[in-house]
mmCIF file of C-alpha atoms and ligand atoms in Angstrom:
data_model
loop_
_atom_site.group_PDB
_atom_site.id
_atom_site.type_symbol
_atom_site.label_atom_id
_atom_site.label_comp_id
_atom_site.label_asym_id
_atom_site.label_seq_id
_atom_site.Cartn_x
_atom_site.Cartn_y
_atom_site.Cartn_z
ATOM 1 C CA MET S 32 0.081 0.026 0.226
ATOM 2 C CA ASN S 33 1.270 3.521 -0.898
ATOM 3 C CA ILE S 34 0.698 5.940 1.482
ATOM 4 C CA ILE S 35 1.040 9.566 0.696
ATOM 5 C CA ILE S 36 0.844 12.317 3.872
ATOM 6 C CA VAL S 37 -0.250 15.718 2.800
ATOM 7 C CA LYS S 38 -0.821 18.750 4.796
ATOM 8 C CA ASP S 39 -4.790 19.241 4.197
ATOM 9 C CA ASN S 40 -7.713 18.243 2.174
ATOM 10 C CA GLN S 41 -6.876 20.524 -0.585
ATOM 11 C CA GLU S 42 -3.399 19.182 -1.371
ATOM 12 C CA ALA S 43 -4.970 15.729 -1.131
ATOM 13 C CA GLY S 44 -7.474 16.740 -3.784
ATOM 14 C CA GLU S 45 -4.623 18.206 -5.994
ATOM 15 C CA ILE S 46 -2.514 14.983 -5.878
ATOM 16 C CA ALA S 47 -5.773 12.659 -6.609
ATOM 17 C CA ALA S 48 -6.733 15.016 -9.627
ATOM 18 C CA GLU S 49 -3.262 14.731 -11.183
ATOM 19 C CA MET S 50 -3.174 11.066 -10.622
ATOM 20 C CA ILE S 51 -6.453 10.693 -12.249
ATOM 21 C CA ALA S 52 -5.599 12.970 -15.332
ATOM 22 C CA GLU S 53 -2.286 11.299 -15.787
ATOM 23 C CA LYS S 54 -4.229 7.807 -15.887
ATOM 24 C CA ILE S 55 -6.575 9.574 -18.613
ATOM 25 C CA SER S 56 -3.986 10.802 -20.545
ATOM 26 C CA LYS S 57 -2.293 7.256 -20.825
ATOM 27 C CA ASN S 58 -5.782 5.663 -21.204
ATOM 28 C CA PRO S 59 -8.507 8.194 -22.854
ATOM 29 C CA LYS S 60 -11.058 5.582 -22.537
ATOM 30 C CA LEU S 61 -10.577 5.111 -18.876
ATOM 31 C CA VAL S 62 -13.224 3.458 -16.598
ATOM 32 C CA LEU S 63 -13.311 5.747 -13.381
ATOM 33 C CA GLY S 64 -15.276 4.768 -10.246
ATOM 34 C CA LEU S 65 -16.192 7.789 -8.478
ATOM 35 C CA ALA S 66 -17.221 9.025 -4.762
ATOM 36 C CA THR S 67 -19.309 11.566 -3.282
ATOM 37 C CA GLY S 68 -19.297 13.058 0.295
ATOM 38 C CA SER S 69 -17.295 16.076 1.305
ATOM 39 C CA THR S 70 -13.652 14.512 0.864
ATOM 40 C CA PRO S 71 -13.587 14.166 -3.007
ATOM 41 C CA VAL S 72 -14.848 18.000 -3.586
ATOM 42 C CA SER S 73 -11.378 19.577 -3.708
ATOM 43 C CA THR S 74 -10.545 16.474 -6.306
ATOM 44 C CA TYR S 75 -13.274 17.574 -8.292
ATOM 45 C CA GLU S 76 -12.619 21.059 -8.212
ATOM 46 C CA THR S 77 -9.131 20.452 -9.299
ATOM 47 C CA LEU S 78 -10.177 18.335 -12.355
ATOM 48 C CA ILE S 79 -12.749 21.014 -13.437
ATOM 49 C CA LYS S 80 -9.648 23.626 -13.278
ATOM 50 C CA MET S 81 -7.426 20.982 -15.077
ATOM 51 C CA TYR S 82 -10.102 20.537 -17.838
ATOM 52 C CA LYS S 83 -10.438 24.144 -18.212
ATOM 53 C CA ASN S 84 -6.900 24.964 -18.609
ATOM 54 C CA LYS S 85 -7.068 21.696 -21.357
ATOM 55 C CA LYS S 86 -5.109 19.474 -19.279
ATOM 56 C CA VAL S 87 -7.500 16.504 -19.195
ATOM 57 C CA ASP S 88 -10.025 15.505 -21.633
ATOM 58 C CA PHE S 89 -12.963 13.405 -20.358
ATOM 59 C CA SER S 90 -14.757 12.844 -23.985
ATOM 60 C CA GLN S 91 -14.356 9.166 -23.905
ATOM 61 C CA VAL S 92 -14.078 8.598 -20.188
ATOM 62 C CA LYS S 93 -16.843 6.429 -18.519
ATOM 63 C CA SER S 94 -17.716 6.783 -14.761
ATOM 64 C CA PHE S 95 -19.550 4.551 -11.909
ATOM 65 C CA ASN S 96 -20.322 6.181 -8.648
ATOM 66 C CA LEU S 97 -20.017 4.036 -5.662
ATOM 67 C CA ASP S 98 -23.716 4.609 -4.182
ATOM 68 C CA GLU S 99 -26.843 6.489 -3.924
ATOM 69 C CA TYR S 100 -29.473 6.985 -1.281
ATOM 70 C CA LYS S 101 -32.449 4.708 -1.425
ATOM 71 C CA ASP S 102 -35.808 6.516 -2.568
ATOM 72 C CA LEU S 103 -34.193 9.716 -3.353
ATOM 73 C CA GLN S 104 -35.059 11.015 -6.826
ATOM 74 C CA PRO S 105 -31.974 11.717 -8.976
ATOM 75 C CA THR S 106 -33.109 15.419 -9.212
ATOM 76 C CA HIS S 107 -33.167 15.735 -5.033
ATOM 77 C CA GLU S 108 -30.548 18.065 -4.012
ATOM 78 C CA GLN S 109 -29.101 15.580 -1.586
ATOM 79 C CA SER S 110 -29.050 12.664 -4.239
ATOM 80 C CA TYR S 111 -25.606 11.669 -5.424
ATOM 81 C CA ARG S 112 -26.678 11.968 -8.773
ATOM 82 C CA TYR S 113 -27.298 15.469 -8.164
ATOM 83 C CA PHE S 114 -23.979 15.995 -6.259
ATOM 84 C CA MET S 115 -21.861 14.627 -8.912
ATOM 85 C CA ASN S 116 -23.705 16.787 -11.805
ATOM 86 C CA THR S 117 -23.389 20.031 -9.998
ATOM 87 C CA LYS S 118 -19.685 19.131 -8.679
ATOM 88 C CA LEU S 119 -18.115 17.463 -11.634
ATOM 89 C CA PHE S 120 -20.258 16.378 -14.604
ATOM 90 C CA ASP S 121 -21.838 19.680 -15.747
ATOM 91 C CA HIS S 122 -18.270 21.325 -15.633
ATOM 92 C CA ILE S 123 -16.362 19.013 -17.709
ATOM 93 C CA ASN S 124 -16.761 17.140 -21.245
ATOM 94 C CA ILE S 125 -17.964 13.947 -20.053
ATOM 95 C CA ASN S 126 -20.662 12.016 -22.092
ATOM 96 C CA HIS S 127 -23.412 12.178 -19.326
ATOM 97 C CA ASN S 128 -25.031 9.278 -20.902
ATOM 98 C CA TRP S 129 -21.789 7.537 -19.595
ATOM 99 C CA THR S 130 -22.053 8.456 -16.072
ATOM 100 C CA PHE S 131 -23.696 5.992 -13.999
ATOM 101 C CA VAL S 132 -24.695 6.078 -10.555
ATOM 102 C CA PRO S 133 -26.837 3.425 -9.077
ATOM 103 C CA SER S 134 -30.605 4.233 -9.132
ATOM 104 C CA GLY S 135 -32.112 5.162 -5.588
ATOM 105 C CA THR S 136 -35.616 4.577 -6.972
ATOM 106 C CA ASP S 137 -35.619 1.388 -9.095
ATOM 107 C CA THR S 138 -33.860 -0.939 -6.717
ATOM 108 C CA LYS S 139 -35.451 -4.318 -7.581
ATOM 109 C CA ASN S 140 -32.326 -5.680 -9.298
ATOM 110 C CA PRO S 141 -29.191 -3.726 -7.810
ATOM 111 C CA GLU S 142 -26.909 -6.329 -9.058
ATOM 112 C CA THR S 143 -27.327 -5.453 -12.877
ATOM 113 C CA TYR S 144 -25.139 -2.510 -11.912
ATOM 114 C CA ASP S 145 -22.206 -4.742 -11.519
ATOM 115 C CA LEU S 146 -22.658 -6.186 -14.877
ATOM 116 C CA GLU S 147 -23.010 -2.616 -16.448
ATOM 117 C CA ILE S 148 -19.321 -2.173 -14.760
ATOM 118 C CA GLU S 149 -18.235 -5.455 -16.327
ATOM 119 C CA LYS S 150 -19.578 -4.420 -19.650
ATOM 120 C CA ALA S 151 -17.486 -1.378 -19.671
ATOM 121 C CA GLY S 152 -14.473 -3.556 -19.133
ATOM 122 C CA GLY S 153 -14.204 -3.129 -15.274
ATOM 123 C CA ILE S 154 -13.177 0.167 -13.101
ATOM 124 C CA ASP S 155 -9.723 1.118 -13.846
ATOM 125 C CA LEU S 156 -9.300 3.634 -11.068
ATOM 126 C CA GLN S 157 -11.493 3.784 -8.303
ATOM 127 C CA LEU S 158 -11.723 6.797 -6.143
ATOM 128 C CA LEU S 159 -13.025 6.320 -2.320
ATOM 129 C CA GLY S 160 -13.399 8.168 0.625
ATOM 130 C CA LEU S 161 -13.805 6.647 4.043
ATOM 131 C CA GLY S 162 -16.350 6.445 6.780
ATOM 132 C CA VAL S 163 -15.519 7.204 10.344
ATOM 133 C CA ASN S 164 -16.507 3.546 11.121
ATOM 134 C CA GLY S 165 -14.348 2.480 8.374
ATOM 135 C CA HIS S 166 -17.142 2.017 5.701
ATOM 136 C CA ILE S 167 -15.969 2.311 1.731
ATOM 137 C CA GLY S 168 -18.991 3.071 -0.174
ATOM 138 C CA PHE S 169 -21.886 2.595 1.870
ATOM 139 C CA ASN S 170 -20.643 -0.936 3.184
ATOM 140 C CA GLU S 171 -20.880 -0.862 7.116
ATOM 141 C CA PRO S 172 -19.245 -2.955 9.614
ATOM 142 C CA GLY S 173 -20.396 -6.386 9.064
ATOM 143 C CA THR S 174 -20.668 -6.371 5.443
ATOM 144 C CA LYS S 175 -19.619 -9.555 3.640
ATOM 145 C CA PHE S 176 -16.337 -9.145 1.791
ATOM 146 C CA ASP S 177 -17.855 -11.093 -1.202
ATOM 147 C CA SER S 178 -20.727 -8.531 -1.469
ATOM 148 C CA LYS S 179 -21.619 -7.285 -4.689
ATOM 149 C CA THR S 180 -23.973 -4.187 -5.288
ATOM 150 C CA ALA S 181 -27.061 -4.094 -3.219
ATOM 151 C CA VAL S 182 -29.295 -2.270 -0.958
ATOM 152 C CA VAL S 183 -27.788 -1.669 2.196
ATOM 153 C CA ASP S 184 -28.701 -0.356 5.721
ATOM 154 C CA LEU S 185 -27.084 2.683 6.987
ATOM 155 C CA THR S 186 -25.695 2.451 10.712
ATOM 156 C CA PRO S 187 -27.241 5.108 13.280
ATOM 157 C CA SER S 188 -23.934 6.741 13.294
ATOM 158 C CA THR S 189 -23.570 7.420 9.445
ATOM 159 C CA ILE S 190 -27.200 8.473 9.423
ATOM 160 C CA GLN S 191 -26.391 11.067 12.346
ATOM 161 C CA ILE S 192 -23.223 12.055 10.162
ATOM 162 C CA ASN S 193 -25.182 12.372 7.004
ATOM 163 C CA ALA S 194 -28.036 14.578 8.778
ATOM 164 C CA ARG S 195 -26.017 17.458 8.364
ATOM 165 C CA PHE S 196 -27.022 17.632 4.888
ATOM 166 C CA PHE S 197 -30.689 17.404 5.449
ATOM 167 C CA ASP S 198 -33.188 19.883 6.745
ATOM 168 C CA SER S 199 -34.669 17.512 9.490
ATOM 169 C CA PRO S 200 -33.808 13.872 11.072
ATOM 170 C CA ALA S 201 -36.988 12.430 9.394
ATOM 171 C CA GLU S 202 -35.519 13.166 5.954
ATOM 172 C CA VAL S 203 -32.172 11.516 6.346
ATOM 173 C CA PRO S 204 -32.197 8.107 4.354
ATOM 174 C CA THR S 205 -31.600 5.015 6.458
ATOM 175 C CA GLN S 206 -30.901 3.002 3.350
ATOM 176 C CA ALA S 207 -28.772 3.421 0.223
ATOM 177 C CA VAL S 208 -27.829 1.219 -2.874
ATOM 178 C CA SER S 209 -23.925 0.564 -2.581
ATOM 179 C CA MET S 210 -21.599 -1.354 -4.727
ATOM 180 C CA GLY S 211 -20.396 -4.165 -2.516
ATOM 181 C CA LEU S 212 -16.983 -4.733 -1.321
ATOM 182 C CA ALA S 213 -16.377 -7.468 -4.187
ATOM 183 C CA SER S 214 -17.280 -4.994 -6.573
ATOM 184 C CA ILE S 215 -14.840 -2.469 -5.123
ATOM 185 C CA MET S 216 -12.123 -5.039 -4.621
ATOM 186 C CA ASN S 217 -12.507 -5.646 -8.476
ATOM 187 C CA SER S 218 -11.254 -2.140 -9.503
ATOM 188 C CA LYS S 219 -7.642 -2.343 -11.231
ATOM 189 C CA GLU S 220 -6.375 0.469 -8.961
ATOM 190 C CA ILE S 221 -7.887 2.260 -5.826
ATOM 191 C CA ILE S 222 -6.758 5.726 -4.538
ATOM 192 C CA LEU S 223 -8.459 6.201 -1.256
ATOM 193 C CA ILE S 224 -8.550 9.845 0.567
ATOM 194 C CA ALA S 225 -9.154 10.509 3.959
ATOM 195 C CA THR S 226 -8.654 13.764 5.850
ATOM 196 C CA GLY S 227 -9.438 14.968 9.650
ATOM 197 C CA ALA S 228 -8.931 13.361 12.915
ATOM 198 C CA ASN S 229 -12.159 11.828 12.957
ATOM 199 C CA LYS S 230 -10.822 9.510 10.415
ATOM 200 C CA ALA S 231 -7.748 8.405 12.304
ATOM 201 C CA GLU S 232 -9.069 5.377 13.780
ATOM 202 C CA ALA S 233 -10.432 4.078 10.607
ATOM 203 C CA ILE S 234 -7.002 4.809 8.825
ATOM 204 C CA TYR S 235 -5.223 2.725 11.557
ATOM 205 C CA HIS S 236 -7.526 -0.193 10.743
ATOM 206 C CA LEU S 237 -7.140 0.238 7.311
ATOM 207 C CA VAL S 238 -3.352 0.100 7.235
ATOM 208 C CA HIS S 239 -2.350 -1.986 10.652
ATOM 209 C CA GLY S 240 -5.452 -3.797 11.470
ATOM 210 C CA LYS S 241 -6.517 -7.338 11.380
ATOM 211 C CA VAL S 242 -8.544 -7.683 8.087
ATOM 212 C CA SER S 243 -11.862 -7.995 9.347
ATOM 213 C CA GLU S 244 -15.498 -7.327 8.480
ATOM 214 C CA GLN S 245 -15.897 -5.373 11.399
ATOM 215 C CA TRP S 246 -13.571 -2.779 9.558
ATOM 216 C CA PRO S 247 -14.588 -2.891 5.875
ATOM 217 C CA CYS S 248 -12.014 -0.794 4.929
ATOM 218 C CA SER S 249 -9.180 -3.421 5.899
ATOM 219 C CA ILE S 250 -10.096 -5.492 3.148
ATOM 220 C CA LEU S 251 -7.874 -3.135 1.064
ATOM 221 C CA GLN S 252 -4.887 -4.675 2.683
ATOM 222 C CA ASN S 253 -5.669 -7.555 0.057
ATOM 223 C CA HIS S 254 -5.575 -5.408 -2.965
ATOM 224 C CA GLU S 255 -2.156 -4.906 -4.853
ATOM 225 C CA ASN S 256 -2.602 -1.379 -6.135
ATOM 226 C CA VAL S 257 -3.828 1.099 -3.298
ATOM 227 C CA THR S 258 -2.779 4.590 -2.733
ATOM 228 C CA ILE S 259 -4.019 6.185 0.199
ATOM 229 C CA ILE S 260 -3.579 10.143 0.669
ATOM 230 C CA VAL S 261 -4.263 11.254 4.057
ATOM 231 C CA ASP S 262 -3.360 14.399 6.044
ATOM 232 C CA GLN S 263 -1.388 14.643 9.237
ATOM 233 C CA GLU S 264 -4.539 14.356 11.420
ATOM 234 C CA ALA S 265 -5.932 11.164 9.847
ATOM 235 C CA ALA S 266 -2.583 9.685 9.895
ATOM 236 C CA LYS S 267 -1.679 10.505 13.172
ATOM 237 C CA LEU S 268 -2.233 6.932 14.602
ATOM 238 C CA LEU S 269 -0.129 5.319 11.914
ATOM 239 C CA GLU S 270 2.903 3.363 13.354
ATOM 240 C CA SER S 271 5.594 5.158 11.281
ATOM 241 C CA ASN S 272 4.175 8.580 11.614
HETATM 242 C C1 F6R V 454 -19.744 8.333 -0.708
HETATM 243 C C2 F6R V 454 -18.989 7.199 0.145
HETATM 244 C C3 F6R V 454 -18.606 7.206 1.573
HETATM 245 C C4 F6R V 454 -18.007 8.440 1.977
HETATM 246 C C5 F6R V 454 -17.977 8.490 3.247
HETATM 247 C C6 F6R V 454 -17.069 9.754 3.892
HETATM 248 O O1 F6R V 454 -19.608 7.911 -2.290
HETATM 249 O O2 F6R V 454 -19.208 6.098 -0.513
HETATM 250 O O3 F6R V 454 -18.227 6.075 1.720
HETATM 251 O O4 F6R V 454 -16.949 8.414 1.199
HETATM 252 O O5 F6R V 454 -18.807 8.416 4.197
HETATM 253 O O6 F6R V 454 -17.550 10.815 3.586
HETATM 254 P P1 F6R V 454 -17.129 12.377 3.897
HETATM 255 O O7 F6R V 454 -16.236 12.536 2.712
HETATM 256 O O8 F6R V 454 -18.448 13.062 3.499
HETATM 257 O O9 F6R V 454 -16.541 12.215 4.980
#
């Protein structure tokens, strides 16, 4: 596992964006796996700047997002489809028909999402954030390592953390559709970004912990091409730090 320690989320975003742009320049038809949440916003802002400066061309890129809240319409301001459109896709030259986000409203056969990914040739580069409890995607503690895309329950702590984006507690979704841990592990390369002291325990388990379903992120120890980009605060429990 390659570990890059940076000063803050902005620098993490700049490094991740450079890595993504370099991959696209080598393979213009890159299949990108994307994340939402507050962590990757600086990555997306940097990618938009690079696109405007003609440093990256998304015209042949396909993207697959990790997850979507169950029952939120794509037009809902807190849906992850809306997030991706407004924070990235509307500002770059990606073909919108090639941007995939799991459906939160048609949830009868969520596993077809994995087939779509396979049809596209698999994910070349997956960008991940990290939950305080170690979730990746919305795969909460206890999720089976062989899980594929499915409707998942969010834990009370995740629901509470997500509540900051909603007007009232009753509106906060309690379920999501998420790529599974096996789906994520199928990606050829993974970049995970985590910043802030509240991610330090999960980063410890990701890097040094026992590989266990209690810390879903620990599965990444079994992947051969993972880079984690962390700030000093998120890295504070790492043994070499
Ligand atoms: C989002 C996702 C989640 C987030 C995680 C961290 O698509 O899959 O795993 O990456 O909850 O969220 P933030 O970045 O808001 O701390």
